[in-house]
CSV table of C-alpha atoms in Angstrom, one decimal:
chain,number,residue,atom,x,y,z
A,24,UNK,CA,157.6,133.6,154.6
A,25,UNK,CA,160.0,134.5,151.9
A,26,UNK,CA,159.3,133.3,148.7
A,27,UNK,CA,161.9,133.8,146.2
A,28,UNK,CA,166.2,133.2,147.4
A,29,UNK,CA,168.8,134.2,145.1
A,30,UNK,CA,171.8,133.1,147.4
A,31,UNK,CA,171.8,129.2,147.1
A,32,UNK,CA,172.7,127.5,144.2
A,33,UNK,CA,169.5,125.4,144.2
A,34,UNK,CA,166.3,127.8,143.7
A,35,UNK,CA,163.7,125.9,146.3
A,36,UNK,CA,161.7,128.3,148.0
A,37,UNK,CA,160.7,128.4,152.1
A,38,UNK,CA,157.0,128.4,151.1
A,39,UNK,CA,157.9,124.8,149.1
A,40,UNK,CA,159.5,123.7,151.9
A,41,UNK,CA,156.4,124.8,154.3
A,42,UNK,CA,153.6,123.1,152.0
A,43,UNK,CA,155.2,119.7,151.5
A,44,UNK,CA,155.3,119.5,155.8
A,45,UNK,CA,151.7,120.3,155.9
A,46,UNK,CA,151.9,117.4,153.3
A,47,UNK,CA,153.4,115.1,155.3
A,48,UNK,CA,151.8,116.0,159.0
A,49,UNK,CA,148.4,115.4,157.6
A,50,UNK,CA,149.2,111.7,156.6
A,51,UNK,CA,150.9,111.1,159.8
A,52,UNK,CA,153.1,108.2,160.2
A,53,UNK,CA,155.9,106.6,162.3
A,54,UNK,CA,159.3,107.7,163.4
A,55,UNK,CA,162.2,107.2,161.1
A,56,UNK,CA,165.8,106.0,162.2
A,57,UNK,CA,166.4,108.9,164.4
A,58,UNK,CA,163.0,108.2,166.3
A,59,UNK,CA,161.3,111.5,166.1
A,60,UNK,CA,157.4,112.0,165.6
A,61,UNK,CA,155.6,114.2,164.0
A,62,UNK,CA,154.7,116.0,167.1
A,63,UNK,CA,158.8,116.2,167.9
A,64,UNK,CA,159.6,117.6,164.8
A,65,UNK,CA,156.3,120.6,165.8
A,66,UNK,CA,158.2,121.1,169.0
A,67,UNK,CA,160.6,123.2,167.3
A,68,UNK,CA,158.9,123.5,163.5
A,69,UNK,CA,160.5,126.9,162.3
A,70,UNK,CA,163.9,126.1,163.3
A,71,UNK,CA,163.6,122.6,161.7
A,72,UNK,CA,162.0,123.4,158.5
A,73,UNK,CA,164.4,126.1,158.2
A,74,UNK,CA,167.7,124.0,158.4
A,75,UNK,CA,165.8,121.4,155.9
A,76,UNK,CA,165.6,124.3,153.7
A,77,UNK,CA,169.2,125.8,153.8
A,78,UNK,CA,170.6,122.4,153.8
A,79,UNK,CA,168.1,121.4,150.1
A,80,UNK,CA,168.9,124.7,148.7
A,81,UNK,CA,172.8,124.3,149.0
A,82,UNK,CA,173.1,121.1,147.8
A,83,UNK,CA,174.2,119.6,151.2
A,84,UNK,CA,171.1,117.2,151.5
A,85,UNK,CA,171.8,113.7,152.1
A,86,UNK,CA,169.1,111.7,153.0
A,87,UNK,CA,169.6,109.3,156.3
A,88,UNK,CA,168.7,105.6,156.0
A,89,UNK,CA,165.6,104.3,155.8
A,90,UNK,CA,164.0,102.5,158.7
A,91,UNK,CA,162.9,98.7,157.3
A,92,UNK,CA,159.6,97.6,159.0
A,93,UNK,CA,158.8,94.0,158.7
A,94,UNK,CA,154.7,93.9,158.2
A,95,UNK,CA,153.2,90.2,157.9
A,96,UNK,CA,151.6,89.9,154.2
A,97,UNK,CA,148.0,88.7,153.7
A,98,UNK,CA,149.0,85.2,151.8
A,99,UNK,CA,152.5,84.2,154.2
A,100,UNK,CA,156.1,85.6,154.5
A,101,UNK,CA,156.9,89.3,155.3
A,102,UNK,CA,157.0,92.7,153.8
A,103,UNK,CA,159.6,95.6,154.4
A,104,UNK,CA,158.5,99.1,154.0
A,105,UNK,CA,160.7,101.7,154.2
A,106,UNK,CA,159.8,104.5,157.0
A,107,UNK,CA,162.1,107.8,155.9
A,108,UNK,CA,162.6,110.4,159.0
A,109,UNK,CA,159.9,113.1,159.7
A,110,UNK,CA,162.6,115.5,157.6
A,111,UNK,CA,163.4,113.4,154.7
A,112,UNK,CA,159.5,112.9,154.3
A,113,UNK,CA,159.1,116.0,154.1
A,114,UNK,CA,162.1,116.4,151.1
A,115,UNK,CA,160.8,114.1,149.3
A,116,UNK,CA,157.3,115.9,149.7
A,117,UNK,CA,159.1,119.0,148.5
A,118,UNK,CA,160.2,116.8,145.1
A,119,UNK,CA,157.1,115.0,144.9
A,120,UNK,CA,155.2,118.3,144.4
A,121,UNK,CA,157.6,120.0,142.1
A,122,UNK,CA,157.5,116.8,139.5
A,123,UNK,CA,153.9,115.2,139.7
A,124,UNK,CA,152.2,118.3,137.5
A,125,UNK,CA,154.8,117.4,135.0
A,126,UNK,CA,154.6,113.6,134.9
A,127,UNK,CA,151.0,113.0,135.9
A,128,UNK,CA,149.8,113.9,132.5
A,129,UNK,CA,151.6,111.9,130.5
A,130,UNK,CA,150.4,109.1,132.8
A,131,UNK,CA,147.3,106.7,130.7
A,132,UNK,CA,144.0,106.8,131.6
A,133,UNK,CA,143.7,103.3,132.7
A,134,UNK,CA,146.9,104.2,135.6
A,135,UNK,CA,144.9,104.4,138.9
A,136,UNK,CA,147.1,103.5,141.7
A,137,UNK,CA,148.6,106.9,143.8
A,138,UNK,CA,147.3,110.0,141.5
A,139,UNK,CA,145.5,112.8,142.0
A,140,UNK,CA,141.3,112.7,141.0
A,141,UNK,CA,141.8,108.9,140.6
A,142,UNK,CA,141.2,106.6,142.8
A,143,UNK,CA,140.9,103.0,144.1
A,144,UNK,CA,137.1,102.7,143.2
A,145,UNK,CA,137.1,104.4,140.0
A,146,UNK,CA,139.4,101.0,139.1
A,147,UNK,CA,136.8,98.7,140.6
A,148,UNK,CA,134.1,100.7,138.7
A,149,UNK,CA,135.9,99.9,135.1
A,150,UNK,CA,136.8,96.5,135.8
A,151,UNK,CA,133.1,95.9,136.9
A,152,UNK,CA,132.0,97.3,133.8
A,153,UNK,CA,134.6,95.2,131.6
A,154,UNK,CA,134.3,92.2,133.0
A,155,UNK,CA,130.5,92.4,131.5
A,156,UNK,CA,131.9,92.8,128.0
A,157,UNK,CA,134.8,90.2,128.3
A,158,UNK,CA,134.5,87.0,129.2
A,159,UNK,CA,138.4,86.0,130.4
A,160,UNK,CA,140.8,88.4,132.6
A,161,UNK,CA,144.5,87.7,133.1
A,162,UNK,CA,145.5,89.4,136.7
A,163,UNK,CA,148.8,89.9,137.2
A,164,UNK,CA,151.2,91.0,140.3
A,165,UNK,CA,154.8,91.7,139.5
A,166,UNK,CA,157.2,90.6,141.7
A,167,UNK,CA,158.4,92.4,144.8
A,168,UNK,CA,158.5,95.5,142.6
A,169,UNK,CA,159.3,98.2,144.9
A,170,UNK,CA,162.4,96.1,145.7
A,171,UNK,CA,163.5,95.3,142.4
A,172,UNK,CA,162.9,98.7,140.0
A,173,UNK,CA,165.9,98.7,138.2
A,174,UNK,CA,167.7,102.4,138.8
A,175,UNK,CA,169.6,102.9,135.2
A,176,UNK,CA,166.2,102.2,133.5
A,177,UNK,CA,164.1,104.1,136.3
A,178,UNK,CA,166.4,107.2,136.1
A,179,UNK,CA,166.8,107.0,132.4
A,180,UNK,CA,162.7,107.5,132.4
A,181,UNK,CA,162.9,110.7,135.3
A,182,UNK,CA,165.8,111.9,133.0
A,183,UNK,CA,163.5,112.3,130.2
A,184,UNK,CA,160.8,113.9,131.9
A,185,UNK,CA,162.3,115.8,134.8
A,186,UNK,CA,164.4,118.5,133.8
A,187,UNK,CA,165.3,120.3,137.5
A,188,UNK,CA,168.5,119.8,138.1
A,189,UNK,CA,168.0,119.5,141.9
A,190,UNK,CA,165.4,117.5,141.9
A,191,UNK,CA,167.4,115.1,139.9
A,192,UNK,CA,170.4,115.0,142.2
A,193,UNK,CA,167.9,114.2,145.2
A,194,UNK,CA,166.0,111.6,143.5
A,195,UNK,CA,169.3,109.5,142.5
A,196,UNK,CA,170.7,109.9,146.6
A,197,UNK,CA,166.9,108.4,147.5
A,198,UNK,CA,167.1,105.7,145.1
A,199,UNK,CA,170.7,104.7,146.8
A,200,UNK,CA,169.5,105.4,150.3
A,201,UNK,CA,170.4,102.9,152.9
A,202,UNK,CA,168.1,100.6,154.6
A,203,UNK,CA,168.7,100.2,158.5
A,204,UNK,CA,167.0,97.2,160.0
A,205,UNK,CA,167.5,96.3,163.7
A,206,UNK,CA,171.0,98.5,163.3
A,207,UNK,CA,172.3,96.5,160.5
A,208,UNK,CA,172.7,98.8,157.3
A,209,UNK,CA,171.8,97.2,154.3
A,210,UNK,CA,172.8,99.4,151.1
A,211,UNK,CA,170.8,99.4,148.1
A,212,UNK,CA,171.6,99.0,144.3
A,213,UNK,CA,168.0,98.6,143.0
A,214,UNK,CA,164.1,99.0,144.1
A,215,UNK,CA,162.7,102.7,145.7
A,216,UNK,CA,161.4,101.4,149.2
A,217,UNK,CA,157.6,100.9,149.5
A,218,UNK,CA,156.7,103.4,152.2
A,219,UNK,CA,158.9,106.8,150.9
A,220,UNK,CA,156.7,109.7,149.6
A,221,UNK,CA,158.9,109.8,146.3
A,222,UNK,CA,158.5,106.0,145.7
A,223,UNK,CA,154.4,105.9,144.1
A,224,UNK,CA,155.4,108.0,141.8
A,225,UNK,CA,158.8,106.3,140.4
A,226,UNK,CA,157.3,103.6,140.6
A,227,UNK,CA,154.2,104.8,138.7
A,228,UNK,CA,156.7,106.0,135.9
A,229,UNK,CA,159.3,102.8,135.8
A,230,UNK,CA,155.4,100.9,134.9
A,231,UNK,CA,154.2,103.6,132.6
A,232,UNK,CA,156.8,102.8,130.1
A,233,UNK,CA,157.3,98.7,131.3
A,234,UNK,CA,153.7,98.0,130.9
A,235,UNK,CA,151.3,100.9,129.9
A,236,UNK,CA,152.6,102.0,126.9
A,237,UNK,CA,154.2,99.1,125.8
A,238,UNK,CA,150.1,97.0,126.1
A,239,UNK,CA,149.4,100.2,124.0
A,240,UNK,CA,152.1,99.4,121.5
A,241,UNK,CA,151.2,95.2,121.3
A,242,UNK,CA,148.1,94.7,122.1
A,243,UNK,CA,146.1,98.0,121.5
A,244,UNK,CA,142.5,96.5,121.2
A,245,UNK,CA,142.7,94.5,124.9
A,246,UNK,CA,141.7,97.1,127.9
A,247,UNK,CA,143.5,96.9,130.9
A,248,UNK,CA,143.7,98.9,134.5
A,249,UNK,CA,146.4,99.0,136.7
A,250,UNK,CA,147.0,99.8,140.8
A,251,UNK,CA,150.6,100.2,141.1
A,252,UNK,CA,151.7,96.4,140.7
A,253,UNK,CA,148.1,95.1,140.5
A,254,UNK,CA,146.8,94.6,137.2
A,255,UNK,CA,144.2,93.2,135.2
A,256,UNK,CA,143.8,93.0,130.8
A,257,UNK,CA,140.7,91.7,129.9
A,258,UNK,CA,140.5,89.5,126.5
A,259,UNK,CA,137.9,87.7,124.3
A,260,UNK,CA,139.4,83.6,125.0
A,261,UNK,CA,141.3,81.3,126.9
A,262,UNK,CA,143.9,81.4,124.0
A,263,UNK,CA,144.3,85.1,124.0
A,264,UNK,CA,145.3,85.6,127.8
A,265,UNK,CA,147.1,82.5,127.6
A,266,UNK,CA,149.7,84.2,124.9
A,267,UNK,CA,149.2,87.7,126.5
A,268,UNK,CA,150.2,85.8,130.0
A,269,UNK,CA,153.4,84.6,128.7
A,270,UNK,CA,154.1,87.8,126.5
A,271,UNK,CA,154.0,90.1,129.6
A,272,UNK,CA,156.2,87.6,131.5
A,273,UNK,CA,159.1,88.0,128.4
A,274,UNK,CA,158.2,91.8,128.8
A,275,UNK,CA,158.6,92.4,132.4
A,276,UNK,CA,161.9,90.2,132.3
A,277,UNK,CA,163.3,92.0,129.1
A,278,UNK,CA,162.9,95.2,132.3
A,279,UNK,CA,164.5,93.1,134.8
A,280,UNK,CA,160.9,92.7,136.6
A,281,UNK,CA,159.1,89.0,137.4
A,282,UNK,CA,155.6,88.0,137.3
A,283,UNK,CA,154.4,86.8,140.5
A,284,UNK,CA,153.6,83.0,140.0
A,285,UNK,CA,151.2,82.0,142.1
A,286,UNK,CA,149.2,85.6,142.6
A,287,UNK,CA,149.3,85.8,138.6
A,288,UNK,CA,146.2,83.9,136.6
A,289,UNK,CA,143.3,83.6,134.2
A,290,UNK,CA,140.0,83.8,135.4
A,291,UNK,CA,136.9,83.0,133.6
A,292,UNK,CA,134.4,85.5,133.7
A,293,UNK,CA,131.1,83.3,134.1
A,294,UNK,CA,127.5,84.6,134.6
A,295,UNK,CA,124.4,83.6,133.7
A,296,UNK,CA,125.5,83.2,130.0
A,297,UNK,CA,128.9,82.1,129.6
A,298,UNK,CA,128.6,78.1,130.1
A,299,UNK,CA,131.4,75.6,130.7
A,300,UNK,CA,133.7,74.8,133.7
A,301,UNK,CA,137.0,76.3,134.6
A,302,UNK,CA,139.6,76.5,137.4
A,303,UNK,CA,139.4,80.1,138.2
A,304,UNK,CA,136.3,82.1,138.0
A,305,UNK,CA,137.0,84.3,140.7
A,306,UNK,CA,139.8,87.3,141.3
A,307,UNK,CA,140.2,89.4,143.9
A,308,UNK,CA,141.3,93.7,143.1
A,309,UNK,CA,141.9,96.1,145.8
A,310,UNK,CA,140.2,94.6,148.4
A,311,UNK,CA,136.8,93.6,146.1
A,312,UNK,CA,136.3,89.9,145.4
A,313,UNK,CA,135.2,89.5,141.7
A,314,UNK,CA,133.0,86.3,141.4
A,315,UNK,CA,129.3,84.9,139.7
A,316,UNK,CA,126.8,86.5,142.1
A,317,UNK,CA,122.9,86.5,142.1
A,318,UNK,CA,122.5,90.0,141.6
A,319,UNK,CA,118.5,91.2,141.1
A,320,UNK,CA,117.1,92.5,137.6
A,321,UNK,CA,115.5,96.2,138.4
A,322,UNK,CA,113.3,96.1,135.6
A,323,UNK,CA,111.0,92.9,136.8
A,324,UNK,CA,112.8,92.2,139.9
A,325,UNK,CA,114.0,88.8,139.1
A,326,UNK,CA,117.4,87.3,140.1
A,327,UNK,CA,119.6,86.4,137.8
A,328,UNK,CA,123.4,84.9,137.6
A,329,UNK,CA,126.3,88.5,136.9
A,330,UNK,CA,129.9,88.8,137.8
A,331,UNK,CA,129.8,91.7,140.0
A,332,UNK,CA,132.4,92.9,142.9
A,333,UNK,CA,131.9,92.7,146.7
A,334,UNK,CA,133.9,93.3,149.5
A,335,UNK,CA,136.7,90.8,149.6
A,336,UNK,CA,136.4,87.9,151.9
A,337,UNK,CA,140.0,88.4,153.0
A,338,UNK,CA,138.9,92.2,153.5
A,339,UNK,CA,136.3,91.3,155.8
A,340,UNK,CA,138.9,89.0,158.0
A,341,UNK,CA,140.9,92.1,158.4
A,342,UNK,CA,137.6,94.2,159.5
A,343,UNK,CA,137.3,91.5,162.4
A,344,UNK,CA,141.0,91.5,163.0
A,345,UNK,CA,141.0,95.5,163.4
A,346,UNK,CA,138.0,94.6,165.4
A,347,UNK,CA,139.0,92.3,167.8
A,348,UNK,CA,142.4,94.3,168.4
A,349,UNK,CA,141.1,97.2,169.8
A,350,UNK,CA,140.0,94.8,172.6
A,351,UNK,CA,136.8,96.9,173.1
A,352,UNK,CA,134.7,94.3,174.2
A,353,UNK,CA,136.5,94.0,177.6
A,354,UNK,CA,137.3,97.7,178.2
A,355,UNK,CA,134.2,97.9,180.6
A,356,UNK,CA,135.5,101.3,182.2
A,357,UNK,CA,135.0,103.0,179.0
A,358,UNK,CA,131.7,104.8,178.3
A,359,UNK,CA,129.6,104.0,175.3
A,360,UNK,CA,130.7,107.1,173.7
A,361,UNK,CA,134.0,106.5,173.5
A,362,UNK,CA,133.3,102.9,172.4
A,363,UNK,CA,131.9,104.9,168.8
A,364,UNK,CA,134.6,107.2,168.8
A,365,UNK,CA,137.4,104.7,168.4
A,366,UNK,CA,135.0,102.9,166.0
A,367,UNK,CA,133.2,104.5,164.1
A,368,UNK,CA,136.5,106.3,161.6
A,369,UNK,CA,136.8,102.7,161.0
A,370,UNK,CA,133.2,102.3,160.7
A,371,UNK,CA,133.2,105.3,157.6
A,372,UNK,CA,136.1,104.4,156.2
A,373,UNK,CA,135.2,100.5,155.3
A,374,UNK,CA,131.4,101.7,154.0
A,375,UNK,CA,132.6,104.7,152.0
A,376,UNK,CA,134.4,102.3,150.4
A,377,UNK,CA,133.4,98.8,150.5
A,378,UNK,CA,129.5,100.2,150.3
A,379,UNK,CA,130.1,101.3,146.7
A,380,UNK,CA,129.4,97.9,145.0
A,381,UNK,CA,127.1,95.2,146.8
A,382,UNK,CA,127.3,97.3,149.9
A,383,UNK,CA,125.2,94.3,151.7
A,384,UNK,CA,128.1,92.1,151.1
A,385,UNK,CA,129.2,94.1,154.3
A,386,UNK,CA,126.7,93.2,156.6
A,387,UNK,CA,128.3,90.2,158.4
A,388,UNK,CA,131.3,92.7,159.9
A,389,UNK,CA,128.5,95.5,160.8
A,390,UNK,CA,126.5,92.5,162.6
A,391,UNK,CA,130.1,91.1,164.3
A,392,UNK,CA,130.3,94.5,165.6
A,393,UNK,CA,127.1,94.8,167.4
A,394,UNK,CA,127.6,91.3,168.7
A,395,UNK,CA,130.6,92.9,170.0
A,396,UNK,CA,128.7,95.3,171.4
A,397,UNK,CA,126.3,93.2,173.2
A,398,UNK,CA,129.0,91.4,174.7
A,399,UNK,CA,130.6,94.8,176.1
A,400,UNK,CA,127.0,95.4,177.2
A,401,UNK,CA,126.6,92.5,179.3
A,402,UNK,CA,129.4,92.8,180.8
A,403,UNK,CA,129.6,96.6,181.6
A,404,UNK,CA,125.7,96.3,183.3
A,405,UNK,CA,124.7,94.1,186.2
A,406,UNK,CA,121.3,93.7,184.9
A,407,UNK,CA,122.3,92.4,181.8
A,408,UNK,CA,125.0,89.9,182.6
A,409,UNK,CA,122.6,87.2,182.3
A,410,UNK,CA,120.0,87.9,180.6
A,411,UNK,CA,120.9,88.2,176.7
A,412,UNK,CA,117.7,88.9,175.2
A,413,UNK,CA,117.0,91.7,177.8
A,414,UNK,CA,120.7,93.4,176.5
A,415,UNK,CA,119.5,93.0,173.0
A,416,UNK,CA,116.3,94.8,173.5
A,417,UNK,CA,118.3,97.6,174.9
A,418,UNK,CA,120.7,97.9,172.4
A,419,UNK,CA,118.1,97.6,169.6
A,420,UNK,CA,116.0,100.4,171.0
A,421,UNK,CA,119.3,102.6,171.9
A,422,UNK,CA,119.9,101.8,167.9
A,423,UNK,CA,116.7,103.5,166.8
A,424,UNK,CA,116.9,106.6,169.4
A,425,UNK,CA,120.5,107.1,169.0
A,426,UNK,CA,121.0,106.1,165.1
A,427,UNK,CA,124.1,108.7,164.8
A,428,UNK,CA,125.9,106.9,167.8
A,429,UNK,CA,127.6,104.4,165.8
A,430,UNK,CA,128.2,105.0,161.7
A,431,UNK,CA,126.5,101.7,160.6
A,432,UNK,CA,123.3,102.4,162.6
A,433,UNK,CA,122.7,105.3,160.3
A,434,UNK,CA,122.1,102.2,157.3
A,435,UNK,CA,118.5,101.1,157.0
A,436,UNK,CA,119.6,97.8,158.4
A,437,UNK,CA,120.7,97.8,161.6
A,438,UNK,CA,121.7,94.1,162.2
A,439,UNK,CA,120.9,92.3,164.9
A,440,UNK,CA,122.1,91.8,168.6
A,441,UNK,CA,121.3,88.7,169.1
């Protein structure tokens, strides 16, 4: 592919253009407004990625509207995300690229959510390690922020720090990019919709300067961590998050943002040695559920009262959901096999990650699925229909001979069948 063009007003190379769709293909995702997939837009790959390219380099790029997708949210109520066509994904993959080794370094340590070498668990890690040294944590949510980033403070921030002039221009059409839902076209005059490629990374910049720098600026002696809109500061009393609580609400209003105000609140951090009562002692952070757990002492093995993370009893509702809609119980004309192989990415995916901290704190899921499995098993084989303990024997010994079938067999406890 040619690298460098000299006859286009905008200097955005092919190769660009070719690395942001490999991007973009290897997180998948649904059709935008105009209904093509992934594999469509393959179908004819050189003639598409080249009419993206001539249409970026001149100028002549207008992204089309955004498809809205209603998805149900955890506590009630709906939430739209914002699917961009195959095409535009992959312009704003071309942008994306171009500006994060600029504004990723000026980012704070203590920014986790969407950057590269940092992830969701190195967040947990630090809380889990604060939450020992302080006893009170104020967790806040702002607001439907991805709907409500104001755009003359957002692009006076990208302004500042992102100098291209054509990756300018095509971040200002995305911010005013409609929305289509069901048809309807619903323009925009604030937010960056949760779902584009561009949008963590806007979003990640409108907080650096709402929230990071400005806890660096008031309160520089409180530690705090922040996921995209999730955040926690930890602090010494009840007094202290109290006034930081109603600080940060004057701050994120003073940036046209609102605290959530029922997900926002101050939890005390009780273990074995912080006494007294209190209405919140518990707080849930990207999926781990932070709470007083009998955790046991390595030195003499005794038990003892710490605040500690474990997976999330809402996260281990949505394990059983994920579960129980593949339906796998009932899909008798399936080999066992297959059973694993639409399992078990799952399977690796919740005990890389949920197995970090208290990884027992997953075994009722890995025992919900074997008692699906036993259910599938009695009803695939004649010989086991009614005899349960006979199913469970087999499965059990199939569990020892065959630990690589299924991912969680591999763990040193199996669960049981029963």
């Amino acid at each position: 592919m040619q690298i460098h063009t000299t006859d286009k007003p905008f200097n955005i190379t092919k190769k660009q253009v070719y690395e942001a769709y490999k991007a973009v293909k290897s997180n998948a995702g649904a059709a935008g407004v105009d209904g093509q997939t992934i594999e469509q837009f393959d179908s004819d790959l050189r003639n598409n990625l080249y009419k993206l390219w001539n249409r970026m380099s001149s100028g002549s790029y207008f992204p089309p509207p955004v498809r809205a997708v209603s998805i149900p949210k955890k506590t009630g109520g709906q939430r739209i995300l914002g699917v961009p066509t195959v095409a535009d994904r992959v312009a704003q993959m071309v942008v994306k690229q171009l500006i994060e080794p600029d504004l990723d370094p000026i980012f704070l340590a203590d920014s986790y959510g969407y950057r590269p070498r940092k992830s969701a668990l190195d967040a947990i890690g630090v809380t889990r390690e604060r939450c020992w040294k302080y006893d009170w944590v104020l967790e806040f949510d702002i607001k439907g922020l991805f709907d409500n980033i104001d755009h003359e403070l957002l692009l006076r921030a990208v302004r500042k720090h992102v100098r291209c002039k054509w990756a300018l221009l095509y971040i200002e059409r995305w911010l005013t990019a409609p929305m289509d839902k069901d048809g309807i076209i619903i323009e925009r005059s604030r937010g960056t919709p949760q779902g584009g490629v561009i949008s963590p990374i806007l979003s990640n910049l409108f907080l650096h300067y709402t929230f990071d720098l400005w806890m660096g600026r008031a309160h520089p002696d409180l530690p705090w961590c922040r996921y995209a809109d999730d955040g926690l500061v930890h602090c010494r009393n009840e007094q202290e998050a109290q006034a930081l609580k109603a600080e940060l609400q004057a701050r994120l209003a003073e940036c046209r943002l609102e605290m959530h105000p029922t997900k926002t609140k101050i939890v005390y951090c009780k273990d074995g040695k912080r006494k007294g009562t209190y209405p919140n002692f518990q707080f849930d952070f990207l999926g781990y559920g932070f709470r007083p757990r009998l955790v046991r002492r390595s030195r003499d093995n005794t038990l003892f009262w710490g605040f500690n993370p474990a997976v999330s009893a809402s996260a281990l509702k949505d394990m059983r959901a994920a579960i129980r809609e593949l339906n796998l119980r009932h899909r008798t004309e399936l080999p066992m096999n297959e059973i694993a192989r639409q399992i078990n990415p799952l399977l690796r995916g919740w005990i890389e990650y949920y197995g970090r901290y208290s990884p027992s704190a997953l075994y009722p899921v890995l025992r919900y699925i074997n008692q699906m499995l036993l259910a599938w098993t009695m009803r695939k084989f004649k010989r086991f229909r009614a005899h349960k303990i006979r199913a469970s024997r087999f499965l059990q010994k199939l569990a020892r001979e065959n630990a690589n079938l299924f991912v969680h067999w591999r763990l040193s406890m199996i669960g049981t069948f029963a």
